[in-house]
Amino acid sequence: MLIALMLLAFWLFYNPVKDFEMSVPGMDNRPDSISGSGEKVKIGADFIRFAESSSQLQGKWTEFRGGQRDNIYSGTIPLIDKFPESGPNILWTKELGEGHAAPAIYNGEAYILDYMEDEKADALRCFSLETGEELWRRSYKVHIKRNHGISRTIPAVNEDYIVSLGPKAQVMCCDRKTGELIWGLDLVKDYQAEIPFWYTGQCPLIIDNVAIIAPGGNSLLMGVDCKTGDILWKTPNPNHWKMSHSSVMPMALNGQEMLVYAAVGGICGVAAKGDNAGELLWEMKDFAPNVVAPSPLILKDGKIFMTAGYGAGSVLFQVKESAGNYKVELLQEFKPKQGMASEQQTAIYFQDHIFTILPKDAGSKRNQFVCCQADDAMNILWTSGKEERYGLGPYVIADGKFFILKDEGTLSIAKASTKKFVLLDKHKILDGHDAWGPIAIADGRLLMRDSKTLVCIDIEKR
């Protein structure tokens, strides 16, 4: 009887797991990175150098839409009007993780933030522009599932720094020459940012060594010192606007330099420099779609063209300043069938005209490349015609020509004219699909991609 009571007491009070320790990621030699909202990411933790760089090239395409954010190549190297009879001169190709991220170029090096699915890592990869050889890679592990591609941003680069923004809003600043990590930010954990549908699409901007980022969350915009990572200024977000796929665009009005951002919730202008850097100067809520991919197109005299896809249409509005106060006047508002609109790419402003590709819900002109005068976005002057449709592909102006990439991989060259569409040549180059990543051009080389392959083409006219 006594033995039975002892066994019963042992069974009641024995705890077989009392000596076990709670398993904490990062404390038991497992990787810190685990899937789920509690994932801990060591931004920029890993680095590999593959080769040294020795390029003499000096061309630059430093960020989203190039150094002026206008998508107009300003180099002096003459470019081809037609492809060689033997076909495009493809210098090199590189397989990438699935996505739409595009490169920035600086002095013979191309930088792209790729997602490497086999390693489950965001990777800032540096390639030789001349050979395509990978020179170095700075990465960090983060679990991301495919959702119409994964990567879709472009780093910002200058002489000293590279700033990247990953699909889950991890910001990384590295030394451009060495790849050394300088600082990192997690916009979700640190600023309560909300990741947009299909992951982050915003491309960072660098002005005077200050990284400009728009988290949404508890800071609508902020400026970060590239050298130290110090937050120099933040813009409050009392309207609780959210991060969009749109990127911040610089604008000057009556001597005031400002940053224009189209968030999910509305469009705003924020002081870019000076004692009032980060101050909200104006805002407008008349155009607030749930999905915003194109960026504000800055025109002259404070006018801004803004568009979005999925039936949202477009607006043309004007910011006016008087005695330091700003007001916004809505000039035009219309649906995709009524004028200029775009679902994904940001339009180009050139010679007081606007150029873009109409979205799929634009009626009979859908997917055609079109042109209008900048002061009347509802009057389309010409189209590329029903035989020349481009889907969601990117386009750029270079050396007096449009280079337009159809989203199935055909690159067209057309005369950059405000009078009519003049196709000069075209050639199928990529065999994949979803060729949506923006084009970059420097030193007579054009970089473009489909969902998985990056291609460098020699387009210098000789």
Coordinates of C-alpha atoms in Angstrom, one line a residue:
M1 CA 0.0 0.0 0.0
L2 CA 2.8 2.4 1.0
I3 CA 4.7 1.7 -2.3
A4 CA 1.5 2.3 -4.3
L5 CA 1.0 5.7 -2.6
M6 CA 4.7 6.7 -3.3
L7 CA 4.3 5.8 -7.0
L8 CA 1.1 7.8 -7.2
A9 CA 2.8 10.9 -5.6
F10 CA 5.8 10.5 -8.0
W11 CA 3.4 10.4 -11.0
L12 CA 1.5 13.4 -9.8
F13 CA 4.4 15.7 -9.1
Y14 CA 7.1 14.6 -11.5
N15 CA 7.7 17.1 -14.3
P16 CA 9.6 15.4 -17.2
V17 CA 10.4 18.7 -19.0
K18 CA 11.5 20.8 -16.0
D19 CA 15.1 20.9 -17.2
F20 CA 14.2 21.8 -20.7
E21 CA 14.8 25.4 -21.9
M22 CA 12.5 27.3 -24.2
S23 CA 13.8 27.2 -27.7
V24 CA 14.6 30.7 -28.8
P25 CA 15.7 31.4 -32.4
G26 CA 19.2 32.5 -32.5
M27 CA 20.0 31.1 -29.0
D28 CA 20.3 27.4 -30.0
N29 CA 22.6 27.7 -33.0
R30 CA 19.7 27.7 -35.4
P31 CA 19.5 30.5 -37.9
D32 CA 17.7 33.5 -36.5
S33 CA 15.5 33.6 -39.6
I34 CA 12.3 31.7 -39.2
S35 CA 9.1 32.1 -41.1
G36 CA 6.2 34.1 -39.7
S37 CA 5.6 37.6 -38.3
G38 CA 8.1 37.0 -35.5
E39 CA 11.0 36.5 -37.9
K40 CA 14.2 38.0 -36.8
V41 CA 16.3 39.2 -39.6
K42 CA 20.0 40.0 -39.4
I43 CA 20.2 42.6 -42.0
G44 CA 23.3 42.4 -44.1
A45 CA 24.8 39.6 -42.0
D46 CA 26.5 37.7 -44.9
F47 CA 29.1 38.8 -47.4
I48 CA 31.0 37.1 -50.2
R49 CA 33.6 38.7 -52.4
F50 CA 34.1 36.8 -55.7
A51 CA 36.5 39.1 -57.6
E52 CA 38.0 42.6 -57.7
S53 CA 36.7 45.3 -60.0
S54 CA 39.0 47.1 -62.4
S55 CA 36.6 48.9 -64.8
Q56 CA 37.5 52.2 -66.5
L57 CA 33.8 52.9 -67.3
Q58 CA 32.3 56.0 -65.8
G59 CA 28.7 55.9 -66.9
K60 CA 25.9 56.1 -64.3
W61 CA 22.3 55.2 -63.9
T62 CA 22.2 55.7 -60.2
E63 CA 18.7 54.9 -59.1
F64 CA 15.1 54.3 -60.2
R65 CA 14.6 56.2 -63.5
G66 CA 18.3 57.3 -63.6
G67 CA 20.1 60.2 -61.9
Q68 CA 17.3 62.8 -62.5
R69 CA 14.5 60.3 -61.9
D70 CA 13.1 61.2 -65.3
N71 CA 13.8 58.0 -67.2
I72 CA 15.9 59.9 -69.8
Y73 CA 19.4 58.8 -70.5
S74 CA 21.7 61.8 -70.5
G75 CA 24.9 60.1 -71.7
T76 CA 26.7 61.3 -74.9
I77 CA 27.5 57.9 -76.4
P78 CA 25.4 57.6 -79.7
L79 CA 23.0 54.7 -79.6
I80 CA 21.7 52.4 -82.4
D81 CA 18.6 53.1 -84.4
K82 CA 18.4 49.5 -85.6
F83 CA 19.7 46.2 -84.4
P84 CA 22.5 44.6 -86.4
E85 CA 21.4 42.3 -89.2
S86 CA 22.8 39.4 -87.1
G87 CA 20.6 40.4 -84.2
P88 CA 21.2 42.3 -80.9
N89 CA 24.7 42.1 -79.5
I90 CA 24.1 40.4 -76.2
L91 CA 27.1 40.9 -74.0
W92 CA 26.1 38.7 -71.1
T93 CA 23.1 37.2 -69.3
K94 CA 22.6 36.4 -65.6
E95 CA 19.9 34.2 -64.0
L96 CA 18.2 35.9 -61.1
G97 CA 15.6 35.0 -58.5
E98 CA 12.0 35.5 -59.7
G99 CA 11.0 39.1 -59.6
H100 CA 11.1 42.5 -61.3
A101 CA 13.9 44.3 -59.5
A102 CA 16.2 46.3 -61.7
P103 CA 19.8 47.4 -61.5
A104 CA 21.5 50.7 -60.8
I105 CA 24.8 51.4 -62.5
Y106 CA 27.9 53.3 -61.3
N107 CA 31.4 53.4 -62.9
G108 CA 31.3 50.0 -64.6
E109 CA 29.4 48.1 -61.8
A110 CA 25.7 47.1 -61.8
Y111 CA 24.0 46.6 -58.5
I112 CA 20.7 44.7 -58.1
L113 CA 18.8 43.6 -55.0
D114 CA 17.9 40.0 -55.9
Y115 CA 16.0 37.4 -53.9
M116 CA 17.8 34.1 -54.0
E117 CA 15.1 31.5 -53.4
D118 CA 17.5 28.6 -52.8
E119 CA 19.2 30.4 -50.0
K120 CA 16.0 32.2 -48.9
A121 CA 17.9 35.5 -48.8
D122 CA 17.7 39.1 -50.1
A123 CA 21.1 39.7 -51.8
L124 CA 22.6 42.9 -53.0
R125 CA 24.6 41.7 -55.9
C126 CA 27.4 43.6 -57.6
F127 CA 28.2 42.7 -61.2
S128 CA 30.8 43.9 -63.7
L129 CA 28.9 45.9 -66.3
E130 CA 31.5 44.8 -68.9
T131 CA 31.5 41.0 -68.3
G132 CA 28.6 40.2 -66.0
E133 CA 30.9 38.6 -63.5
E134 CA 29.6 38.8 -60.0
L135 CA 32.1 40.8 -57.9
W136 CA 30.5 40.7 -54.4
R137 CA 27.2 39.9 -52.6
R138 CA 25.8 41.3 -49.4
S139 CA 22.8 39.3 -48.1
Y140 CA 20.5 38.4 -45.3
K141 CA 18.2 35.5 -44.7
V142 CA 14.4 36.3 -44.8
H143 CA 11.6 33.9 -45.7
I144 CA 9.4 35.2 -48.6
K145 CA 6.9 33.3 -50.7
R146 CA 6.3 33.9 -54.4
N147 CA 3.5 36.3 -55.1
H148 CA 3.7 37.5 -58.7
G149 CA 7.5 37.6 -58.3
I150 CA 9.4 38.6 -55.2
S151 CA 12.0 41.3 -55.7
R152 CA 10.9 44.6 -57.3
T153 CA 13.0 47.5 -56.2
I154 CA 16.1 49.4 -57.5
P155 CA 18.9 50.4 -55.2
A156 CA 20.1 54.1 -55.0
V157 CA 23.8 54.5 -55.4
N158 CA 26.3 57.4 -55.3
E159 CA 30.1 57.6 -55.0
D160 CA 30.1 56.3 -51.4
Y161 CA 26.9 54.5 -50.6
I162 CA 24.3 52.0 -51.8
V163 CA 20.9 51.9 -50.2
S164 CA 18.5 49.0 -50.9
L165 CA 14.9 48.3 -49.8
G166 CA 13.9 44.6 -49.7
P167 CA 10.6 42.9 -50.4
K168 CA 9.7 42.9 -46.6
A169 CA 11.0 46.4 -46.0
Q170 CA 14.4 45.8 -44.7
V171 CA 16.6 48.7 -45.6
M172 CA 20.4 48.2 -46.1
C173 CA 23.1 50.8 -46.6
C174 CA 26.5 49.6 -47.8
D175 CA 29.8 51.0 -48.8
R176 CA 29.7 51.1 -52.6
K177 CA 33.3 50.2 -53.2
T178 CA 33.7 47.5 -50.6
G179 CA 30.2 46.2 -49.9
E180 CA 30.7 46.7 -46.2
L181 CA 27.5 47.0 -44.3
I182 CA 27.1 50.4 -42.7
W183 CA 23.6 50.2 -41.2
G184 CA 20.2 48.5 -41.6
L185 CA 16.6 49.3 -40.7
D186 CA 13.5 47.1 -40.4
L187 CA 10.6 49.4 -41.4
V188 CA 8.0 46.9 -40.2
K189 CA 9.5 46.4 -36.7
D190 CA 11.0 49.9 -36.2
Y191 CA 8.3 52.1 -37.9
Q192 CA 5.2 49.9 -38.1
A193 CA 5.2 49.9 -41.9
E194 CA 2.7 47.7 -43.6
I195 CA 4.0 45.7 -46.5
P196 CA 1.9 46.4 -49.7
F197 CA 0.3 43.7 -51.8
W198 CA 3.0 41.8 -53.7
Y199 CA 5.7 43.1 -51.5
T200 CA 7.6 46.3 -51.4
G201 CA 8.1 48.2 -54.7
Q202 CA 9.3 51.6 -53.4
C203 CA 12.8 52.5 -54.7
P204 CA 14.9 54.5 -52.2
L205 CA 16.4 57.9 -53.1
I206 CA 19.7 59.5 -52.0
I207 CA 20.0 63.3 -51.8
D208 CA 23.2 64.8 -50.4
N209 CA 24.1 61.5 -48.7
V210 CA 20.7 61.4 -47.0
A211 CA 18.6 58.3 -47.8
I212 CA 14.9 59.2 -48.4
I213 CA 12.5 56.4 -47.4
A214 CA 8.7 56.4 -47.0
P215 CA 7.7 53.8 -44.4
G216 CA 4.1 54.8 -43.8
G217 CA 3.4 53.5 -40.4
N218 CA 4.4 56.0 -37.7
S219 CA 6.5 58.0 -40.1
L220 CA 5.2 59.0 -43.5
L221 CA 8.7 59.9 -44.8
M222 CA 12.1 60.1 -43.2
G223 CA 15.6 61.1 -44.0
V224 CA 18.5 58.8 -42.8
D225 CA 22.2 59.8 -42.7
C226 CA 23.9 57.4 -45.0
K227 CA 27.2 57.6 -43.0
T228 CA 25.8 57.0 -39.5
G229 CA 22.3 55.6 -39.9
D230 CA 21.0 58.5 -37.7
I231 CA 17.4 59.5 -38.4
L232 CA 17.8 63.2 -39.4
W233 CA 14.1 63.9 -39.8
K234 CA 10.7 62.2 -39.8
T235 CA 7.3 63.3 -41.2
P236 CA 4.4 62.5 -38.9
N237 CA 1.6 60.4 -40.3
P238 CA -1.6 61.5 -38.6
N239 CA -3.8 60.2 -41.5
H240 CA -2.3 56.7 -41.1
W241 CA -1.4 56.6 -44.8
K242 CA 0.3 53.3 -45.8
M243 CA 3.3 52.4 -47.9
S244 CA 2.5 52.0 -51.6
H245 CA 4.6 50.7 -54.5
S246 CA 5.2 54.2 -55.6
S247 CA 8.6 55.9 -55.1
V248 CA 9.4 59.4 -53.7
M249 CA 10.0 62.0 -56.4
P250 CA 12.0 65.2 -56.0
M251 CA 10.4 68.5 -57.1
A252 CA 11.3 72.2 -56.8
L253 CA 8.6 75.0 -56.6
N254 CA 9.5 78.6 -56.1
G255 CA 12.9 77.7 -54.6
Q256 CA 11.5 75.1 -52.2
E257 CA 12.9 71.7 -52.8
M258 CA 10.3 69.1 -51.8
L259 CA 9.6 65.3 -51.9
V260 CA 6.4 64.2 -53.5
Y261 CA 5.0 60.8 -52.4
A262 CA 1.8 59.0 -53.4
A263 CA 1.0 56.8 -50.4
V264 CA -2.0 54.5 -50.0
G265 CA -4.4 57.2 -48.7
G266 CA -3.2 60.3 -50.6
I267 CA -0.4 62.4 -52.1
C268 CA 1.8 64.8 -50.2
G269 CA 4.7 67.2 -50.6
V270 CA 7.4 67.3 -47.9
A271 CA 10.3 69.7 -47.5
A272 CA 13.5 68.0 -48.7
K273 CA 16.2 70.2 -47.1
G274 CA 16.9 73.0 -44.7
D275 CA 15.6 73.7 -41.2
N276 CA 12.2 72.5 -42.1
A277 CA 13.3 69.2 -43.7
G278 CA 10.5 66.6 -43.2
E279 CA 7.8 69.2 -42.8
L280 CA 4.5 68.4 -44.5
L281 CA 3.9 71.2 -47.0
W282 CA 0.8 70.0 -48.7
E283 CA -1.4 67.0 -49.1
M284 CA -4.3 66.0 -51.4
K285 CA -6.8 63.1 -50.8
D286 CA -8.8 63.4 -54.1
F287 CA -6.8 60.4 -55.6
A288 CA -6.4 57.5 -53.1
P289 CA -6.6 54.1 -54.8
N290 CA -5.9 51.0 -52.7
V291 CA -3.0 49.9 -55.1
V292 CA -0.5 52.5 -56.3
A293 CA 2.4 51.4 -58.4
P294 CA 3.4 54.4 -60.7
S295 CA 5.2 57.3 -59.1
P296 CA 4.1 61.0 -59.3
L297 CA 5.3 62.5 -62.6
I298 CA 6.6 66.0 -62.0
L299 CA 5.7 68.5 -64.7
K300 CA 6.5 72.2 -64.8
D301 CA 4.9 75.0 -62.8
G302 CA 3.9 72.8 -59.9
K303 CA 1.8 70.5 -62.0
I304 CA 1.8 66.7 -61.2
F305 CA 0.4 63.8 -63.2
M306 CA -0.6 60.8 -61.1
T307 CA -2.1 57.5 -62.3
A308 CA -2.7 54.0 -61.0
G309 CA -4.1 50.8 -62.3
Y310 CA -7.1 48.5 -61.7
G311 CA -9.6 51.1 -62.9
A312 CA -8.3 54.0 -60.8
G313 CA -7.5 56.2 -63.7
S314 CA -5.5 59.4 -63.3
V315 CA -5.4 63.0 -62.0
L316 CA -3.6 66.1 -63.2
F317 CA -3.2 68.6 -60.4
Q318 CA -1.2 71.8 -59.6
V319 CA 0.5 72.8 -56.4
K320 CA 0.6 76.5 -55.8
E321 CA 2.6 78.5 -53.3
S322 CA 1.8 81.9 -51.8
A323 CA 3.8 83.5 -49.0
G324 CA 5.0 80.1 -47.9
N325 CA 1.6 78.5 -47.9
Y326 CA 0.6 75.7 -50.4
K327 CA -2.6 74.7 -51.9
V328 CA -3.6 72.0 -54.4
E329 CA -5.9 72.6 -57.4
L330 CA -7.3 69.5 -59.1
L331 CA -7.2 70.1 -62.9
Q332 CA -8.3 66.8 -64.4
E333 CA -9.6 63.5 -63.1
F334 CA -10.6 60.7 -65.3
K335 CA -10.9 56.9 -65.9
P336 CA -8.5 54.9 -68.1
K337 CA -10.7 55.0 -71.2
Q338 CA -10.8 58.8 -71.0
G339 CA -7.1 59.6 -71.2
M340 CA -3.5 58.9 -70.1
A341 CA -3.2 56.2 -67.5
S342 CA -0.8 53.5 -66.5
E343 CA -1.1 50.4 -64.2
Q344 CA 2.5 49.9 -63.3
Q345 CA 5.2 52.0 -65.1
T346 CA 5.7 55.7 -64.4
A347 CA 5.1 57.9 -67.4
I348 CA 7.9 60.0 -69.0
Y349 CA 7.7 63.8 -69.3
F350 CA 9.7 65.0 -72.4
Q351 CA 9.4 68.2 -74.4
D352 CA 6.3 69.2 -72.5
H353 CA 4.5 66.0 -73.4
I354 CA 3.7 62.9 -71.5
F355 CA 4.3 59.3 -72.8
T356 CA 3.1 56.1 -71.3
I357 CA 1.6 52.6 -72.0
L358 CA -2.2 52.5 -71.4
P359 CA -3.4 49.8 -69.0
K360 CA -5.5 46.7 -70.0
D361 CA -8.8 48.5 -69.0
A362 CA -8.2 51.4 -71.4
G363 CA -10.6 50.1 -74.1
S364 CA -9.5 49.8 -77.7
K365 CA -6.2 51.6 -77.0
R366 CA -5.2 49.1 -74.2
N367 CA -1.5 48.3 -73.9
Q368 CA -0.6 50.9 -76.6
F369 CA 2.2 53.4 -76.2
V370 CA 0.6 56.9 -76.2
C371 CA 1.4 60.6 -76.1
C372 CA -0.4 63.7 -74.9
Q373 CA 0.4 67.3 -74.2
A374 CA 1.3 67.9 -70.5
D375 CA -1.5 70.4 -69.9
D376 CA -4.2 68.1 -71.2
A377 CA -3.9 64.4 -70.1
M378 CA -7.3 63.6 -71.5
N379 CA -6.4 64.3 -75.1
I380 CA -4.3 61.5 -76.5
L381 CA -2.4 62.8 -79.6
W382 CA -1.2 59.5 -81.0
T383 CA -0.8 55.9 -80.2
S384 CA 1.6 53.1 -81.3
G385 CA -1.4 51.4 -83.0
K386 CA -3.2 48.2 -82.4
E387 CA -0.3 46.2 -83.9
E388 CA 2.2 47.6 -81.4
R389 CA 1.0 46.8 -77.8
Y390 CA 3.4 46.4 -74.9
G391 CA 1.5 45.1 -71.9
L392 CA 3.2 46.2 -68.6
G393 CA 6.7 46.6 -70.0
P394 CA 9.1 49.4 -69.2
Y395 CA 10.3 52.2 -71.5
V396 CA 13.0 54.8 -71.6
I397 CA 14.2 57.7 -73.7
A398 CA 17.8 57.6 -74.9
D399 CA 19.6 59.5 -77.6
G400 CA 16.4 60.7 -79.2
K401 CA 14.7 57.3 -79.2
F402 CA 12.3 55.3 -77.2
F403 CA 13.5 51.9 -76.1
I404 CA 10.3 50.0 -75.2
L405 CA 10.3 46.5 -73.8
K406 CA 7.1 44.4 -74.5
D407 CA 6.5 42.3 -71.4
E408 CA 7.1 39.1 -73.4
G409 CA 10.6 40.2 -74.2
T410 CA 10.6 42.1 -77.5
L411 CA 12.6 45.3 -77.4
S412 CA 11.4 48.1 -79.8
I413 CA 13.3 51.2 -80.9
A414 CA 11.1 54.2 -81.9
K415 CA 11.8 57.8 -82.7
A416 CA 11.3 60.1 -79.6
S417 CA 8.7 62.3 -81.4
T418 CA 5.8 64.3 -80.1
K419 CA 4.2 64.2 -83.5
K420 CA 3.6 60.5 -84.2
F421 CA 4.8 57.1 -83.4
V422 CA 7.7 56.0 -85.6
L423 CA 8.9 52.5 -85.1
L424 CA 12.5 52.1 -86.2
D425 CA 13.2 48.4 -85.3
K426 CA 12.3 45.6 -82.9
H427 CA 13.7 42.2 -81.9
K428 CA 12.7 39.5 -79.5
I429 CA 15.5 39.2 -77.0
L430 CA 14.1 37.5 -73.8
D431 CA 12.2 34.2 -73.8
G432 CA 10.7 34.4 -70.4
H433 CA 7.6 36.4 -69.2
D434 CA 6.7 39.4 -67.1
A435 CA 9.5 41.6 -68.4
W436 CA 8.4 44.4 -66.1
G437 CA 11.6 45.5 -64.4
P438 CA 12.7 49.1 -65.5
I439 CA 15.5 49.5 -68.1
A440 CA 18.9 50.9 -67.2
I441 CA 21.4 52.4 -69.6
A442 CA 25.0 53.5 -69.2
D443 CA 28.2 53.4 -71.3
G444 CA 26.3 52.3 -74.4
R445 CA 24.9 49.2 -72.6
L446 CA 21.3 48.5 -71.9
L447 CA 20.2 46.3 -69.0
M448 CA 16.8 44.7 -69.0
R449 CA 15.2 41.6 -67.6
D450 CA 12.2 39.3 -67.6
S451 CA 11.0 37.5 -64.4
K452 CA 14.2 35.4 -64.1
T453 CA 16.9 36.6 -66.5
L454 CA 19.0 39.8 -66.7
V455 CA 20.5 40.7 -70.1
C456 CA 23.1 43.3 -71.0
I457 CA 23.0 44.5 -74.6
D458 CA 25.5 46.6 -76.5
I459 CA 23.5 49.4 -78.1
E460 CA 26.3 51.8 -78.9
K461 CA 26.2 53.0 -82.5
R462 CA 29.6 52.5 -84.2

